């Protein structure tokens, strides 16, 4: 009887621990690698919300399989599913006029535009790493 009770208690404590989540933080910049102040970050699973500060930095609690939504007027809304919670999630947001994937296109046109945007983002992330954007505490601001 004591063994069964012990197993149940261990199981409950593991479930509780698994749902605590990770304090996820990061930095958000635009295509010019300027900090974005006032980006609303929402955990769509838990309802937790956060806003990026003047240096583009944010913090929010997230667990595995949560989806985070990043919103700012004039920028394309990004939704990112957290596969494995890490401590850092940095993001480059694109201007809405650059990302016109909402237009009515054929599948072929859509795939071509999407590949172009993915290619552009890949170059931007490389440039951000090279310029040490993620680690710099200061950067240019865009309101």
Steps between C-alpha positions, in 0.01 A plus 500: 500500500784739586670424167184585306456824692866591436464430126186717483673788684803482269270501196310806626820689577636424151179628338514818705865557415439439127234772488706773670660610173817680404567870528560567132669825399638654187539804281278621214631711212375610159655444157743787554604328825349785706351411837122475504338659806141409586468160332220307670597140574215264591522137608190371319482193726525663844384852415816654649602829338811713483619815319848557360696781667694790345787261417269249331535257791215295647431219747208257511425161656463214249495122503555241231237516219383851598448745214628856536349781291702816430292803391585859414320750280670518161679167546398153390357301791718199578387183675770269629438158653742419780633153418753485783503784751835677499606808688522728193282565193609791279282623214520721191158639407425606143307803379151407384557660158801272444313186598198502270418132544142597585436585133292266283757302305532161342678230700806540277515878557454453873779241526735722298427805719534294818839363389615855426397620845665199669820567304493867601443415867788252494733778376365739763561251783859448376552878490355533853743236629793663322412844644448350846145645509365243744765567764519880467309672776451814292379546146310739281132530587187494293169593659 
